[in-house]
Short mmCIF file of C-alpha atoms in Angstrom, two decimals:
data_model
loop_
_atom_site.label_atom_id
_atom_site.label_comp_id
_atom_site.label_asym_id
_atom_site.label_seq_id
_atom_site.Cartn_x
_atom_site.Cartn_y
_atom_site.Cartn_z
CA UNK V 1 44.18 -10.10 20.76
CA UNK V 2 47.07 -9.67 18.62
CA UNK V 3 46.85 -10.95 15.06
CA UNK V 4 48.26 -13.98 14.16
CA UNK V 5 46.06 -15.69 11.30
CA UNK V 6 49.03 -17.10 9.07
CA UNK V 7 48.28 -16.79 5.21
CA UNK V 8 48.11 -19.07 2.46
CA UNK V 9 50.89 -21.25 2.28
CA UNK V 10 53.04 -20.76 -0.38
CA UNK V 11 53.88 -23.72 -2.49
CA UNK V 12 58.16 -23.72 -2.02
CA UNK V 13 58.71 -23.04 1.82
CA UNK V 14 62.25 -22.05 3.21
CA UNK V 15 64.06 -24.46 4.95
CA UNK V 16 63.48 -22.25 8.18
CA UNK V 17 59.45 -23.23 8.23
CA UNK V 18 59.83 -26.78 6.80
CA UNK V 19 61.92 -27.03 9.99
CA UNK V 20 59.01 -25.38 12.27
CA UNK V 21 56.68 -27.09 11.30
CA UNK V 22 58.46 -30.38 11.30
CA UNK V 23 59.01 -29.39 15.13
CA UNK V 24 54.97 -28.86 15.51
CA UNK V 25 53.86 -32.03 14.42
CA UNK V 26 56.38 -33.66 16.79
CA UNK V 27 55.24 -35.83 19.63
CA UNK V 28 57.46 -34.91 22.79
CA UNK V 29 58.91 -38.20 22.18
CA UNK V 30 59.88 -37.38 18.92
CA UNK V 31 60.96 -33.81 20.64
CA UNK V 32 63.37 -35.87 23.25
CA UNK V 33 65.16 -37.70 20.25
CA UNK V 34 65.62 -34.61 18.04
CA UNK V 35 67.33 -32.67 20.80
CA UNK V 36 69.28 -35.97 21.92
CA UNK V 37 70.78 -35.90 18.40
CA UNK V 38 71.44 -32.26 18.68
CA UNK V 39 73.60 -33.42 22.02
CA UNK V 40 75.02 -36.22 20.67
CA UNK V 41 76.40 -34.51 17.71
CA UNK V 42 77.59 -31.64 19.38
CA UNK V 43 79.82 -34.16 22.07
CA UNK V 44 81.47 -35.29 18.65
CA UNK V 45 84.42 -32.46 19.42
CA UNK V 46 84.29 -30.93 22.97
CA UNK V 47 81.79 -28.14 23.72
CA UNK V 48 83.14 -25.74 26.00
CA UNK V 49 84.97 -28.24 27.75
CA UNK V 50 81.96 -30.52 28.56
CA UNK V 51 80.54 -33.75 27.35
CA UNK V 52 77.37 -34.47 28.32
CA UNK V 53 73.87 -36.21 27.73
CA UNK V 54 71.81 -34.70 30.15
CA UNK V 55 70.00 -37.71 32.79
CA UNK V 56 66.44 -36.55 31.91
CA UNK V 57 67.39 -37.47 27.58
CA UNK V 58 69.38 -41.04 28.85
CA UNK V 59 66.22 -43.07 28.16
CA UNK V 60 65.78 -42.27 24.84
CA UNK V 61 69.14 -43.60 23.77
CA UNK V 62 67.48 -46.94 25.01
CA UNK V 63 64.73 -46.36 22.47
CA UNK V 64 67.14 -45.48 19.04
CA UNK V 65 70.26 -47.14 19.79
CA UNK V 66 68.90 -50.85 18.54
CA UNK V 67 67.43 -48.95 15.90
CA UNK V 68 71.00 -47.50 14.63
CA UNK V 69 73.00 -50.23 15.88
CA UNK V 70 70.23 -52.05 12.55
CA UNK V 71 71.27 -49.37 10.48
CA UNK V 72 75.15 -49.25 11.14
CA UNK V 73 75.23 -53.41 10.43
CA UNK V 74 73.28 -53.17 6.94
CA UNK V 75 76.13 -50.24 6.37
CA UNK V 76 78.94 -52.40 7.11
CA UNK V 77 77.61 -55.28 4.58
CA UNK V 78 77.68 -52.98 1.89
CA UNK V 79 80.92 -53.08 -0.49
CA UNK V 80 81.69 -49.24 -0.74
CA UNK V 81 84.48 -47.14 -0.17
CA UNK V 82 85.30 -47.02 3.60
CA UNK V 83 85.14 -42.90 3.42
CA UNK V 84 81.96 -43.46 2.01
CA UNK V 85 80.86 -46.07 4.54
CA UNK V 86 82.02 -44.44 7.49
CA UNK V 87 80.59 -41.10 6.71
CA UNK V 88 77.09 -42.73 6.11
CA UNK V 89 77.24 -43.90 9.41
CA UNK V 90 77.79 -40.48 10.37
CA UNK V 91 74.91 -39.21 8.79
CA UNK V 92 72.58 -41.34 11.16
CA UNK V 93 73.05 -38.95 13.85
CA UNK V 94 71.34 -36.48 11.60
CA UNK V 95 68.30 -37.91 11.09
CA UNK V 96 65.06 -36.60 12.50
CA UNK V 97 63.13 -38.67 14.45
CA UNK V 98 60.70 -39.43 11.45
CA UNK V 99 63.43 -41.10 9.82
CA UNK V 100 63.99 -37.70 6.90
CA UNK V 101 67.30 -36.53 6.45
CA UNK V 102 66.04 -32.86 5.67
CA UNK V 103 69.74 -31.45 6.26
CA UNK V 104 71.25 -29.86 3.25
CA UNK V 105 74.01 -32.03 1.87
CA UNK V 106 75.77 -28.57 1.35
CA UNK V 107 75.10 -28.37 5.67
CA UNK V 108 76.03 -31.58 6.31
CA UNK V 109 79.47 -31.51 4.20
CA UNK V 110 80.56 -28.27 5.97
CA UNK V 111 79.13 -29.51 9.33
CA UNK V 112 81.15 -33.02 8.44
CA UNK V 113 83.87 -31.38 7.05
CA UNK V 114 84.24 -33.03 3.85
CA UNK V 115 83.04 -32.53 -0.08
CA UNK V 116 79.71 -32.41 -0.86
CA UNK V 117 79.77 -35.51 -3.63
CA UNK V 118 81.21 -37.38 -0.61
CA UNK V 119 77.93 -36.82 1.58
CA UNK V 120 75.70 -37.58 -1.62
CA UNK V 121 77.25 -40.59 -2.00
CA UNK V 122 76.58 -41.73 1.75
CA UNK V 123 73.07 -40.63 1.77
CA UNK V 124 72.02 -42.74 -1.31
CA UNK V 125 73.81 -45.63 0.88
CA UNK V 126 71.63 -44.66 3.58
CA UNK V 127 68.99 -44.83 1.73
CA UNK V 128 69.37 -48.15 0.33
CA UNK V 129 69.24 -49.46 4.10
CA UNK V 130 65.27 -50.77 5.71
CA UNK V 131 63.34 -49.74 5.86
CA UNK V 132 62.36 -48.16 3.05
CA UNK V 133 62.47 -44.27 3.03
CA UNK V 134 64.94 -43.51 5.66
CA UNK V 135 67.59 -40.80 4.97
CA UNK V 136 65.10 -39.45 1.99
CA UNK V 137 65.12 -35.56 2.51
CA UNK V 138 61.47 -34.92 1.95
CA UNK V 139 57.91 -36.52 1.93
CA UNK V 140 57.99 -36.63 -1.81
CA UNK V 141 61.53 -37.89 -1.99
CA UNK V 142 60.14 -41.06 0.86
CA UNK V 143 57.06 -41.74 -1.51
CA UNK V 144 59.84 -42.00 -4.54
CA UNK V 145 61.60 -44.35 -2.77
CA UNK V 146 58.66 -46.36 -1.79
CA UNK V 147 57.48 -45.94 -5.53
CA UNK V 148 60.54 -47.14 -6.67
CA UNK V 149 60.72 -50.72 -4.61
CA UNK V 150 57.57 -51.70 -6.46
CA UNK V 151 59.60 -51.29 -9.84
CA UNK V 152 56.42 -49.81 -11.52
CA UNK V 153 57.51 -47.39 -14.24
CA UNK V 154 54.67 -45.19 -14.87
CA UNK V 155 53.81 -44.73 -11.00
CA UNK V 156 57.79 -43.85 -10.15
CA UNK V 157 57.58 -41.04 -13.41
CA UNK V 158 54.29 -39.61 -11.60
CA UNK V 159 56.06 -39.48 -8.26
CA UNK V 160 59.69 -38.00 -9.54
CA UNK V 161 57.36 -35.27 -10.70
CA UNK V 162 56.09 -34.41 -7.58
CA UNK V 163 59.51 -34.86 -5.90
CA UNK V 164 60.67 -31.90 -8.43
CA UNK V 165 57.90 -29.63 -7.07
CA UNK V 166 54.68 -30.27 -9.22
CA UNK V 167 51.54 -30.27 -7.57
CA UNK V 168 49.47 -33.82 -7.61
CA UNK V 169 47.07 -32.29 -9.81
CA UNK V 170 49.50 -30.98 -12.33
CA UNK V 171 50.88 -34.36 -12.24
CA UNK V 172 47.85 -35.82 -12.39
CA UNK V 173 46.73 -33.74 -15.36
CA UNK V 174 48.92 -36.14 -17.86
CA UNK V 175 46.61 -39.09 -17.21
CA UNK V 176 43.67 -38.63 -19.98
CA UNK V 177 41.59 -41.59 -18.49
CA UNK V 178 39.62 -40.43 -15.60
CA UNK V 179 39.08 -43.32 -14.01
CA UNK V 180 43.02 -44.38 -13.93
CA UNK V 181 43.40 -40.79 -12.97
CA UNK V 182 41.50 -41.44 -9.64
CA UNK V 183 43.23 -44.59 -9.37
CA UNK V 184 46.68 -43.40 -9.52
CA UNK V 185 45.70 -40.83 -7.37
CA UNK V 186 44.66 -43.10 -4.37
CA UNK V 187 47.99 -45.13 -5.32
CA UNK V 188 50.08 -42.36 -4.56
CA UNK V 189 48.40 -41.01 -1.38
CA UNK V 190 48.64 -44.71 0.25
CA UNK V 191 52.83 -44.14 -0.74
CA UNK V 192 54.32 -43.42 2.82
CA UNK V 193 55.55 -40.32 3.50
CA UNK V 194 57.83 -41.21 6.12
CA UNK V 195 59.82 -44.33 6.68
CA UNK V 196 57.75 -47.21 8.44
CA UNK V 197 60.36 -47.27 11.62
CA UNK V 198 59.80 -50.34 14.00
CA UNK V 199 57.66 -49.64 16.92
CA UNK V 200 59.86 -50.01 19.48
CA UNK V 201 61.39 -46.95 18.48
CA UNK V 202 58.37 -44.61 19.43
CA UNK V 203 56.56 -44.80 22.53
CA UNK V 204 53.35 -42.00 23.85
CA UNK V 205 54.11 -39.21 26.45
CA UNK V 206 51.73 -36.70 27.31
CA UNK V 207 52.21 -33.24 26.78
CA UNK V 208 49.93 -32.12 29.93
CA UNK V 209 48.17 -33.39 32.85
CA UNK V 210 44.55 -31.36 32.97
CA UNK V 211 43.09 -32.19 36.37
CA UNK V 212 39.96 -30.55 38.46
CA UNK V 213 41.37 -29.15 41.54
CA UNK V 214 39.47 -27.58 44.37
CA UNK V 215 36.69 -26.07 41.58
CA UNK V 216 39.07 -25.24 38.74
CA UNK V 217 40.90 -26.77 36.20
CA UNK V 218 44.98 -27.46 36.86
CA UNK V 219 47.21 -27.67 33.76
CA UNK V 220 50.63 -28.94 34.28
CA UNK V 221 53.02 -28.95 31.08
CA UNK V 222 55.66 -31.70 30.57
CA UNK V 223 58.45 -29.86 28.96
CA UNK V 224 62.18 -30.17 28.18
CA UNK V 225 64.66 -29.16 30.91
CA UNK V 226 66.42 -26.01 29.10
CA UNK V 227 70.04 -25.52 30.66
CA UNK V 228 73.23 -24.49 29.82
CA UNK V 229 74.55 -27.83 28.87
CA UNK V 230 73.13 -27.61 25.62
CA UNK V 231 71.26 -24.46 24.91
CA UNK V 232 74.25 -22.77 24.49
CA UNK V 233 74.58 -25.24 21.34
CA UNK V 234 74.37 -22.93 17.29
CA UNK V 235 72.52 -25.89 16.22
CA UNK V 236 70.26 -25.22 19.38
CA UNK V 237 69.49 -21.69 18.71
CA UNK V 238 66.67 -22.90 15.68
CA UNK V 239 65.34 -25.67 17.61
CA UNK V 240 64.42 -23.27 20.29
CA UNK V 241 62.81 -21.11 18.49
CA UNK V 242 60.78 -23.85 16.93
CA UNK V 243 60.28 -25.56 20.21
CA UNK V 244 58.77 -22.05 22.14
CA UNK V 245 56.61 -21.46 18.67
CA UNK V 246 55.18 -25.14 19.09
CA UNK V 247 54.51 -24.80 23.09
CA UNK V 248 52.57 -21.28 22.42
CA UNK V 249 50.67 -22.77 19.90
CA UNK V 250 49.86 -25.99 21.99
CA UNK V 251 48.89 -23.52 25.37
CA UNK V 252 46.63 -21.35 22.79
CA UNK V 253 44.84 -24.39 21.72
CA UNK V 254 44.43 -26.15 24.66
CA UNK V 255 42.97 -22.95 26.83
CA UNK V 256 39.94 -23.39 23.89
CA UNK V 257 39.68 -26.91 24.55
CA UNK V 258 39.60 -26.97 28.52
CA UNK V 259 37.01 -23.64 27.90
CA UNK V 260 34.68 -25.53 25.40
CA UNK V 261 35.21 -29.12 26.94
CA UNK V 262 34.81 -27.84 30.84
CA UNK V 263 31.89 -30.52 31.54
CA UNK V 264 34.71 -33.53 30.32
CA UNK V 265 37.20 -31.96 33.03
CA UNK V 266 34.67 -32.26 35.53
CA UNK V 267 34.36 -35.95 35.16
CA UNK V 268 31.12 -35.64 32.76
CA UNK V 269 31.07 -38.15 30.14
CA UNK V 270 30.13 -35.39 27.78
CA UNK V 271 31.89 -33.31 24.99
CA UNK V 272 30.30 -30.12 23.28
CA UNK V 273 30.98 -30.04 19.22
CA UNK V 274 33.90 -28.62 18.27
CA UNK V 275 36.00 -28.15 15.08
CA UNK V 276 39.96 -26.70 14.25
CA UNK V 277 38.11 -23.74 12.52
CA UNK V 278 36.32 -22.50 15.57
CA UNK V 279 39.36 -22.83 17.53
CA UNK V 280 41.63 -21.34 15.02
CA UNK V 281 39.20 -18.28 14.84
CA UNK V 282 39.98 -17.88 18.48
CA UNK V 283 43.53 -18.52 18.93
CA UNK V 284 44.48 -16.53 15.41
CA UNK V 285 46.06 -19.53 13.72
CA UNK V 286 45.62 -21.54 10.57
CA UNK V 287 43.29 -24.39 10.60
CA UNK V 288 45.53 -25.87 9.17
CA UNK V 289 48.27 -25.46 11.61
CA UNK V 290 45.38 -26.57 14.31
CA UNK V 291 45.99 -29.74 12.44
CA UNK V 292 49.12 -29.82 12.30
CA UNK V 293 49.75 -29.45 16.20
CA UNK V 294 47.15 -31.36 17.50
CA UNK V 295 48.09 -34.37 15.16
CA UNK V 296 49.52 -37.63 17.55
CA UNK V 297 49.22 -35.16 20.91
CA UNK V 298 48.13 -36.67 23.96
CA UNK V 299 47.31 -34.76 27.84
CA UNK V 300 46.55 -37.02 30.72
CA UNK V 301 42.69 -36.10 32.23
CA UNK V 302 41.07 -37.41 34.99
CA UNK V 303 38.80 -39.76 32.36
CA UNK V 304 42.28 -41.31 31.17
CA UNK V 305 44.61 -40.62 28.59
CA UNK V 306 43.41 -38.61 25.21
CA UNK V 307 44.29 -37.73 22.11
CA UNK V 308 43.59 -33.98 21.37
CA UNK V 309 41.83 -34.91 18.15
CA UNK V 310 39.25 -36.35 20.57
CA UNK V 311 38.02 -33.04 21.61
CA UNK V 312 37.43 -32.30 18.15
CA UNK V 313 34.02 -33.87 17.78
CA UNK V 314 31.32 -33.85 15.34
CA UNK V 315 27.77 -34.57 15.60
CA UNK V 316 25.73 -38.00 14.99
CA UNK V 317 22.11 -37.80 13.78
CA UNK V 318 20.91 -38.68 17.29
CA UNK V 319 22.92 -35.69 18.54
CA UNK V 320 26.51 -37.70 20.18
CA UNK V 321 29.60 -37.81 19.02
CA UNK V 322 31.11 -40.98 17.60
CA UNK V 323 34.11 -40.73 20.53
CA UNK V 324 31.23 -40.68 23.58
CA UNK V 325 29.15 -43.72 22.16
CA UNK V 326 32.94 -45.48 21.94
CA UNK V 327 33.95 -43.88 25.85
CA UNK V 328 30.09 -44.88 26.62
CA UNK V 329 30.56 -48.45 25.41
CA UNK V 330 33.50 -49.34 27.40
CA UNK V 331 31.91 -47.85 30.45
CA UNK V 332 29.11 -49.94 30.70
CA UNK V 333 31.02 -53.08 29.66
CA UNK V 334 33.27 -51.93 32.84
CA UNK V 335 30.92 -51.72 35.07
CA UNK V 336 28.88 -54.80 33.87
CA UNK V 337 28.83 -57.63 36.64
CA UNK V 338 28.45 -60.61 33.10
CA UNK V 339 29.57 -60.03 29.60
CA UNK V 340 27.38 -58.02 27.79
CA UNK V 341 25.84 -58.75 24.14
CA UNK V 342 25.85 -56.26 21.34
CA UNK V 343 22.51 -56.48 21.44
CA UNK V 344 22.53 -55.96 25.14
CA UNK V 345 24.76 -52.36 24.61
CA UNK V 346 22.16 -51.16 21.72
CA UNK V 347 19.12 -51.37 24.76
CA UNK V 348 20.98 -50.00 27.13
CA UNK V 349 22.28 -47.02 24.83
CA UNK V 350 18.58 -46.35 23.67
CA UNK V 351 17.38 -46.08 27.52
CA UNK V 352 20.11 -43.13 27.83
CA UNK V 353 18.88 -41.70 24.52
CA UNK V 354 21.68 -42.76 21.85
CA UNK V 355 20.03 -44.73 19.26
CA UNK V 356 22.91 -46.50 17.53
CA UNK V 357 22.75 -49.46 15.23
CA UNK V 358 24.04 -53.65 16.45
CA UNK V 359 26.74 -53.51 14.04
CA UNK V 360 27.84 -50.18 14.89
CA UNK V 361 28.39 -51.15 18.55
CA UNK V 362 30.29 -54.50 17.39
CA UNK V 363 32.64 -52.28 15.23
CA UNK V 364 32.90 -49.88 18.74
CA UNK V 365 33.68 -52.66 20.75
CA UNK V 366 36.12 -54.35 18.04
CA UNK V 367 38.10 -51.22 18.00
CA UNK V 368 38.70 -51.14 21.72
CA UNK V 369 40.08 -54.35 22.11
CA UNK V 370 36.32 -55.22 24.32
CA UNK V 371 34.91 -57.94 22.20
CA UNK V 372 33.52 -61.25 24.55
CA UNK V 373 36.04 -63.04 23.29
CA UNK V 374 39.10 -60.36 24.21
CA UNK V 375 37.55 -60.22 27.39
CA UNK V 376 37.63 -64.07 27.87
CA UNK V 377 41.20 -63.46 26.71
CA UNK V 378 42.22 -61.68 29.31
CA UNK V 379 40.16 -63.07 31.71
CA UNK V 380 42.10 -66.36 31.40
CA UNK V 381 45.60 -64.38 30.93
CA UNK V 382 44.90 -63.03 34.38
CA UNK V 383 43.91 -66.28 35.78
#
């Protein structure tokens, strides 16, 4: 197997793998809305004579366009110059579907055609906009911004630090007390690192159905439609390269997932243990980049629809993952004919051989939304 174990990650990155590996942790609804902005941006002038949004990318317009259409109105209340006003509203277009605006203002003045201060000017505009964060150009430079609404001197000093490139233990380093150190610490890792956009600007889409066909296992990919009509596109030419880096590394992972998990595919309500170093062993990547592209990624089974962090499972003492007890718990409440007690789930789990405690079960059942009184809920809802 050819070798691709990735090393150490340097601390400064080029702007060429920040942008890869923004594209790997993207959900394929995040995917959709980077590439409709690609589009969109490119229809600004005509592109080989053609104007286009291609029908399978229409639907995602519906999910940002009350989202800008928030941002353009706080723009307009804003006293500032109009050049400055109308080229912040330009700049929405180049946000990534996280909210970052990780284009260079040096890229975006010659891609906007105008001077550099100019497009400085309109992304500190943007930035003053809700919610907090958006238009930041990094992680760090979000968490500044968050640190910075709660007007506390000290933690904004810590976080401009690491916005300039120092580690959080450098920065941490110039607190003497230990226990403020540990303090600050957990204050800055709760700092967003992204904008908080509303919900109705996301929404789940699988990236695979796995189904168990005539004795084997059937994998069918959702991807993007590649064409013409916008592959063609220079600002296309690094998103597909990102894009095919992010599908082989998905494939790789999955084909140790479908290999280790076969029983789940099969309709077994069981899971063997698994964790991102084993697979990254096997498939030659980074555990961390296992992370990274398994993080918020869904495929549609026959048992319903997972996230692939669920396949990652570790061990209880009485030998089953946490996920089966949860899967487990909603199955029998399911198939019960009356509501079930917590007490009532505890028995019936010990009979099958998963000794787990009351409270445990009542913090399962919380979780999924299965409590007596939820179910009463919807009972009535439905009535």
């Amino acid at each position: 197997m050819e070798q691709r174990q990735e090393q150490a990650q340097c601390l400064v990155m080029s702007a060429a793998q920040l942008f890869q590996l923004a594209v790997l942790e993207e959900t394929r609804a995040e995917l959709e809305e980077r590439l409709y902005r690609i589009i969109r941006r490119a229809t600004r002038t005509e592109h080989n004579g053609r104007k286009m949004i291609p029908p399978d990318l229409e639907h995602v317009a519906d999910r940002i366009d009350s989202f800008e259409a928030e941002l353009l109105q706080q723009i307009r209340l804003e006293s500032v110059r109009q050049e400055i006003g109308y080229m912040a509203e330009q700049l929405i277009m180049y946000l990534d579907a996280d909210g970052l605006l990780r284009t260079t203002d040096a890229r975006l003045a010659v891609l906007l055609d105008c001077e550099e201060s100019t497009i400085k000017q309109a992304r500190q505009l943007l930035q003053q906009c809700e919610p907090t964060g958006i238009a930041a150009r990094s992680e760090a430079e979000c968490r500044l911004l968050h640190a910075m609404e709660l007007e506390e001197d000290r933690l904004i000093d810590l976080v401009a630090d690491l916005s300039d490139g120092q580690s959080l233990t450098n920065v941490l380093e110039k607190i003497n007390d230990r226990t403020e150190r540990k303090q600050m610490k957990l204050r800055i890792e709760r700092l967003p690192k992204t904008p908080l956009l509303p919900t109705s600007t996301t929404m789940t889409i699988p990236e695979a159905d796995v189904e168990w066909v005539d004795g084997q296992v059937q994998v069918n990919w959702y991807g993007l439609t590649l064409d013409t009509s916008w592959t063609d596109l220079e600002e296309a030419t690094p998103f597909l390269s990102a894009y095919e880096r992010r599908r082989k590394t998905l494939h790789a992972i999955l084909d140790v997932i479908i290999a280790r998990q076969i029983r789940w595919f099969k309709r077994e309500l069981h899971l063997e243990p698994l964790t991102k170093k084993e697979v990254a062993e096997q498939t030659g990547y980074h555990p961390s980049t296992i992370g990274r592209a398994i993080a918020n990624k869904t495929i549609r089974t026959v048992q319903g629809t997972l996230e692939l962090e669920n396949f990652f499972v570790s061990k209880t003492k009485s030998g089953t993952s946490s996920f089966l007890i949860k899967a487990r718990i909603a199955q029998l409440i399911q198939e019960a004919t009356s509501p079930l007690s917590d007490q009532q789930i505890v028995n019936r789990l010990d009979l099958e051989g998963i000794r787990v405690a009351r409270r445990t079960v009542a913090k399962y059942r919380a979780g999924l939304h299965l409590t007596r009184s939820d179910m009463t809920k919807r009972r009535e809802a439905n009535e």
